[in-house]
């Protein structure tokens, strides 16, 4: 139909303009800022130099060189990726049975069971971290019980708080629904007749799972993994509150550069590396999805 | 018929326990008559009473409500437009702009918006927080509206057009009423996302524009107190009501995201 096309573009203009200003532009500013000098009092130096009345944009590679000078930042990135991989794997192991159970239960229960997964996911992020601060607290029941048992077999008291374990448990807790929801969406669409057919042909329970359900669910696992991996990679609140001094991730250093050290150019360098990593993960995921 | 798989049920139940026990603990200790979140001493309302007299907390709650209402309102309008445009034609740029903020780590949006606001000399405060919240809410509303649009029967609009209705009338009398549940669900999601956001607010807030999550963060950094449990419980209650309503309105958006 004629005349229909223009109004669609008209519809898309306001949101497009908003996102160009408040999403695309800031990302470009961040890219430019990574090639800028720090200001005298922190932050960024003024964008233009007024030399002999001319405006010049004055850029430097200094910040990027700083990234490569030591292996501190490389190791930090690897550590963050390690946490993200571990969280993704644990979420997969815990989320799969849950998603499968929901997908295989009766139509009427399904929505309710799914809502039960969504509710904690929508409750406040900090509240969910705080809950684990209570559980891992040195005066908490869990720590005392554990140390009671350890005391009996003559082992020293341990602290759960501010440990990599505490961090990992909380990372899994916060991101688990991101794995369950796409997995469920995938598992729900499976044709159950295939499983019946396999059973009629004599395939056992595990064989049916590994040969039918598992391969069919791979797209769901890919989607869930991306949704877990990326937010964990940029996390700073959980290491900040539960990780202690050894539990620093790349997000903490970015936050530190922007808020405490106020070295914005270097903060922008680290943020750009994080952006590129996240984009690479998304592209890898969609490539895997298309290949199948 | 397949039998119910016992192993599957047990492991799923354990995962549910893992999801809920920590939250139950927070709620239970909010009624506990002890400063330590360690063991049950006795029932009390006093932590809720303390909240009512906590000036900073009340201001933060007020800020959170104002920010969430305005951000959700604006994001709903922009997100609905985006969702309608996305479902009617393939606009690569729009799709990219709507979906990328959802796929990026929050911290990146936080610091890049901070850079933008400082560059244009904007004072950080309620306005900068709202502008930031609208940015990340648009995508969620758009997805909700798009899901609703794609489940709509295009024959309805075509029939109305054949019967001589103007495009505007088609929109007002057919498309819009059918879209309402999707729009409302998106608006409720945006409201919750805004009320709950910590990371992006952390970077875009200024002096005196603290929100509830920022307030909780600064309290938790210092010490674990039952007052935090009380405010957490209230927040959970609010989310529970809003999200249950949203999922009633539009069950589809909570699935195949």
JSON list of N, CA and C in Angstrom, two decimals, chain B residues 72-105:
[
{"chain": "B", "resi": 72, "resn": "UNK", "atom": "N", "xyz": [9.10, 5.69, 33.51]},
{"chain": "B", "resi": 72, "resn": "UNK", "atom": "CA", "xyz": [8.22, 4.67, 32.93]},
{"chain": "B", "resi": 72, "resn": "UNK", "atom": "C", "xyz": [7.25, 5.32, 31.94]},
{"chain": "B", "resi": 73, "resn": "UNK", "atom": "N", "xyz": [6.74, 6.50, 32.30]},
{"chain": "B", "resi": 73, "resn": "UNK", "atom": "CA", "xyz": [5.81, 7.20, 31.41]},
{"chain": "B", "resi": 73, "resn": "UNK", "atom": "C", "xyz": [6.43, 7.51, 30.06]},
{"chain": "B", "resi": 74, "resn": "UNK", "atom": "N", "xyz": [7.58, 8.18, 30.09]},
{"chain": "B", "resi": 74, "resn": "UNK", "atom": "CA", "xyz": [8.23, 8.56, 28.83]},
{"chain": "B", "resi": 74, "resn": "UNK", "atom": "C", "xyz": [8.68, 7.32, 28.06]},
{"chain": "B", "resi": 75, "resn": "UNK", "atom": "N", "xyz": [9.27, 6.35, 28.77]},
{"chain": "B", "resi": 75, "resn": "UNK", "atom": "CA", "xyz": [9.76, 5.14, 28.10]},
{"chain": "B", "resi": 75, "resn": "UNK", "atom": "C", "xyz": [8.61, 4.37, 27.47]},
{"chain": "B", "resi": 76, "resn": "UNK", "atom": "N", "xyz": [7.43, 4.43, 28.10]},
{"chain": "B", "resi": 76, "resn": "UNK", "atom": "CA", "xyz": [6.28, 3.71, 27.53]},
{"chain": "B", "resi": 76, "resn": "UNK", "atom": "C", "xyz": [5.87, 4.31, 26.20]},
{"chain": "B", "resi": 77, "resn": "UNK", "atom": "N", "xyz": [5.84, 5.64, 26.13]},
{"chain": "B", "resi": 77, "resn": "UNK", "atom": "CA", "xyz": [5.48, 6.29, 24.86]},
{"chain": "B", "resi": 77, "resn": "UNK", "atom": "C", "xyz": [6.51, 5.96, 23.77]},
{"chain": "B", "resi": 78, "resn": "UNK", "atom": "N", "xyz": [7.80, 6.18, 24.09]},
{"chain": "B", "resi": 78, "resn": "UNK", "atom": "CA", "xyz": [8.85, 5.94, 23.10]},
{"chain": "B", "resi": 78, "resn": "UNK", "atom": "C", "xyz": [8.94, 4.46, 22.75]},
{"chain": "B", "resi": 79, "resn": "UNK", "atom": "N", "xyz": [8.81, 3.59, 23.77]},
{"chain": "B", "resi": 79, "resn": "UNK", "atom": "CA", "xyz": [8.91, 2.15, 23.55]},
{"chain": "B", "resi": 79, "resn": "UNK", "atom": "C", "xyz": [7.75, 1.62, 22.72]},
{"chain": "B", "resi": 80, "resn": "UNK", "atom": "N", "xyz": [6.55, 2.17, 22.94]},
{"chain": "B", "resi": 80, "resn": "UNK", "atom": "CA", "xyz": [5.40, 1.73, 22.16]},
{"chain": "B", "resi": 80, "resn": "UNK", "atom": "C", "xyz": [5.59, 2.08, 20.69]},
{"chain": "B", "resi": 81, "resn": "UNK", "atom": "N", "xyz": [6.06, 3.30, 20.43]},
{"chain": "B", "resi": 81, "resn": "UNK", "atom": "CA", "xyz": [6.34, 3.71, 19.05]},
{"chain": "B", "resi": 81, "resn": "UNK", "atom": "C", "xyz": [7.38, 2.77, 18.42]},
{"chain": "B", "resi": 82, "resn": "UNK", "atom": "N", "xyz": [8.44, 2.50, 19.18]},
{"chain": "B", "resi": 82, "resn": "UNK", "atom": "CA", "xyz": [9.50, 1.64, 18.66]},
{"chain": "B", "resi": 82, "resn": "UNK", "atom": "C", "xyz": [8.96, 0.23, 18.39]},
{"chain": "B", "resi": 83, "resn": "UNK", "atom": "N", "xyz": [8.17, -0.29, 19.33]},
{"chain": "B", "resi": 83, "resn": "UNK", "atom": "CA", "xyz": [7.63, -1.64, 19.18]},
{"chain": "B", "resi": 83, "resn": "UNK", "atom": "C", "xyz": [6.73, -1.75, 17.96]},
{"chain": "B", "resi": 84, "resn": "UNK", "atom": "N", "xyz": [5.89, -0.72, 17.75]},
{"chain": "B", "resi": 84, "resn": "UNK", "atom": "CA", "xyz": [4.99, -0.74, 16.59]},
{"chain": "B", "resi": 84, "resn": "UNK", "atom": "C", "xyz": [5.78, -0.66, 15.29]},
{"chain": "B", "resi": 85, "resn": "UNK", "atom": "N", "xyz": [6.78, 0.22, 15.27]},
{"chain": "B", "resi": 85, "resn": "UNK", "atom": "CA", "xyz": [7.59, 0.36, 14.07]},
{"chain": "B", "resi": 85, "resn": "UNK", "atom": "C", "xyz": [8.35, -0.93, 13.78]},
{"chain": "B", "resi": 86, "resn": "UNK", "atom": "N", "xyz": [8.88, -1.55, 14.86]},
{"chain": "B", "resi": 86, "resn": "UNK", "atom": "CA", "xyz": [9.67, -2.77, 14.68]},
{"chain": "B", "resi": 86, "resn": "UNK", "atom": "C", "xyz": [8.85, -3.93, 14.14]},
{"chain": "B", "resi": 87, "resn": "UNK", "atom": "N", "xyz": [7.58, -3.99, 14.55]},
{"chain": "B", "resi": 87, "resn": "UNK", "atom": "CA", "xyz": [6.78, -5.14, 14.13]},
{"chain": "B", "resi": 87, "resn": "UNK", "atom": "C", "xyz": [6.24, -4.97, 12.71]},
{"chain": "B", "resi": 88, "resn": "UNK", "atom": "N", "xyz": [6.28, -3.73, 12.20]},
{"chain": "B", "resi": 88, "resn": "UNK", "atom": "CA", "xyz": [5.71, -3.52, 10.87]},
{"chain": "B", "resi": 88, "resn": "UNK", "atom": "C", "xyz": [6.73, -3.52, 9.75]},
{"chain": "B", "resi": 89, "resn": "UNK", "atom": "N", "xyz": [7.97, -3.17, 10.06]},
{"chain": "B", "resi": 89, "resn": "UNK", "atom": "CA", "xyz": [8.98, -3.27, 9.01]},
{"chain": "B", "resi": 89, "resn": "UNK", "atom": "C", "xyz": [10.34, -3.49, 9.64]},
{"chain": "B", "resi": 90, "resn": "UNK", "atom": "N", "xyz": [11.25, -4.02, 8.86]},
{"chain": "B", "resi": 90, "resn": "UNK", "atom": "CA", "xyz": [12.58, -4.29, 9.37]},
{"chain": "B", "resi": 90, "resn": "UNK", "atom": "C", "xyz": [13.42, -3.02, 9.28]},
{"chain": "B", "resi": 91, "resn": "UNK", "atom": "N", "xyz": [13.58, -2.36, 10.42]},
{"chain": "B", "resi": 91, "resn": "UNK", "atom": "CA", "xyz": [14.44, -1.19, 10.46]},
{"chain": "B", "resi": 91, "resn": "UNK", "atom": "C", "xyz": [15.69, -1.62, 11.23]},
{"chain": "B", "resi": 92, "resn": "UNK", "atom": "N", "xyz": [16.77, -1.90, 10.52]},
{"chain": "B", "resi": 92, "resn": "UNK", "atom": "CA", "xyz": [17.98, -2.43, 11.14]},
{"chain": "B", "resi": 92, "resn": "UNK", "atom": "C", "xyz": [18.49, -1.53, 12.25]},
{"chain": "B", "resi": 93, "resn": "UNK", "atom": "N", "xyz": [18.56, -0.21, 11.94]},
{"chain": "B", "resi": 93, "resn": "UNK", "atom": "CA", "xyz": [19.14, 0.73, 12.91]},
{"chain": "B", "resi": 93, "resn": "UNK", "atom": "C", "xyz": [18.29, 0.77, 14.19]},
{"chain": "B", "resi": 94, "resn": "UNK", "atom": "N", "xyz": [16.97, 0.84, 14.02]},
{"chain": "B", "resi": 94, "resn": "UNK", "atom": "CA", "xyz": [16.10, 0.91, 15.18]},
{"chain": "B", "resi": 94, "resn": "UNK", "atom": "C", "xyz": [16.25, -0.34, 16.03]},
{"chain": "B", "resi": 95, "resn": "UNK", "atom": "N", "xyz": [16.25, -1.49, 15.37]},
{"chain": "B", "resi": 95, "resn": "UNK", "atom": "CA", "xyz": [16.39, -2.75, 16.07]},
{"chain": "B", "resi": 95, "resn": "UNK", "atom": "C", "xyz": [17.69, -2.79, 16.87]},
{"chain": "B", "resi": 96, "resn": "UNK", "atom": "N", "xyz": [18.76, -2.34, 16.22]},
{"chain": "B", "resi": 96, "resn": "UNK", "atom": "CA", "xyz": [20.06, -2.32, 16.88]},
{"chain": "B", "resi": 96, "resn": "UNK", "atom": "C", "xyz": [20.02, -1.40, 18.10]},
{"chain": "B", "resi": 97, "resn": "UNK", "atom": "N", "xyz": [19.45, -0.20, 17.93]},
{"chain": "B", "resi": 97, "resn": "UNK", "atom": "CA", "xyz": [19.43, 0.77, 19.02]},
{"chain": "B", "resi": 97, "resn": "UNK", "atom": "C", "xyz": [18.55, 0.31, 20.18]},
{"chain": "B", "resi": 98, "resn": "UNK", "atom": "N", "xyz": [17.48, -0.40, 19.86]},
{"chain": "B", "resi": 98, "resn": "UNK", "atom": "CA", "xyz": [16.56, -0.83, 20.91]},
{"chain": "B", "resi": 98, "resn": "UNK", "atom": "C", "xyz": [17.13, -2.02, 21.69]},
{"chain": "B", "resi": 99, "resn": "UNK", "atom": "N", "xyz": [17.78, -2.94, 20.96]},
{"chain": "B", "resi": 99, "resn": "UNK", "atom": "CA", "xyz": [18.22, -4.17, 21.61]},
{"chain": "B", "resi": 99, "resn": "UNK", "atom": "C", "xyz": [19.60, -4.08, 22.27]},
{"chain": "B", "resi": 100, "resn": "UNK", "atom": "N", "xyz": [20.51, -3.26, 21.69]},
{"chain": "B", "resi": 100, "resn": "UNK", "atom": "CA", "xyz": [21.86, -3.23, 22.28]},
{"chain": "B", "resi": 100, "resn": "UNK", "atom": "C", "xyz": [21.92, -2.81, 23.74]},
{"chain": "B", "resi": 101, "resn": "UNK", "atom": "N", "xyz": [21.14, -1.77, 24.17]},
{"chain": "B", "resi": 101, "resn": "UNK", "atom": "CA", "xyz": [21.26, -1.42, 25.59]},
{"chain": "B", "resi": 101, "resn": "UNK", "atom": "C", "xyz": [20.90, -2.58, 26.50]},
{"chain": "B", "resi": 102, "resn": "UNK", "atom": "N", "xyz": [20.01, -3.48, 26.05]},
{"chain": "B", "resi": 102, "resn": "UNK", "atom": "CA", "xyz": [19.64, -4.62, 26.88]},
{"chain": "B", "resi": 102, "resn": "UNK", "atom": "C", "xyz": [20.80, -5.61, 26.97]},
{"chain": "B", "resi": 103, "resn": "UNK", "atom": "N", "xyz": [21.57, -5.71, 25.86]},
{"chain": "B", "resi": 103, "resn": "UNK", "atom": "CA", "xyz": [22.62, -6.72, 25.80]},
{"chain": "B", "resi": 103, "resn": "UNK", "atom": "C", "xyz": [23.95, -6.26, 26.40]},
{"chain": "B", "resi": 104, "resn": "UNK", "atom": "N", "xyz": [24.08, -4.97, 26.73]},
{"chain": "B", "resi": 104, "resn": "UNK", "atom": "CA", "xyz": [25.36, -4.48, 27.24]},
{"chain": "B", "resi": 104, "resn": "UNK", "atom": "C", "xyz": [25.39, -4.52, 28.77]},
{"chain": "B", "resi": 105, "resn": "UNK", "atom": "N", "xyz": [26.57, -4.72, 29.38]},
{"chain": "B", "resi": 105, "resn": "UNK", "atom": "CA", "xyz": [26.63, -4.63, 30.84]},
{"chain": "B", "resi": 105, "resn": "UNK", "atom": "C", "xyz": [26.21, -3.23, 31.30]}
]
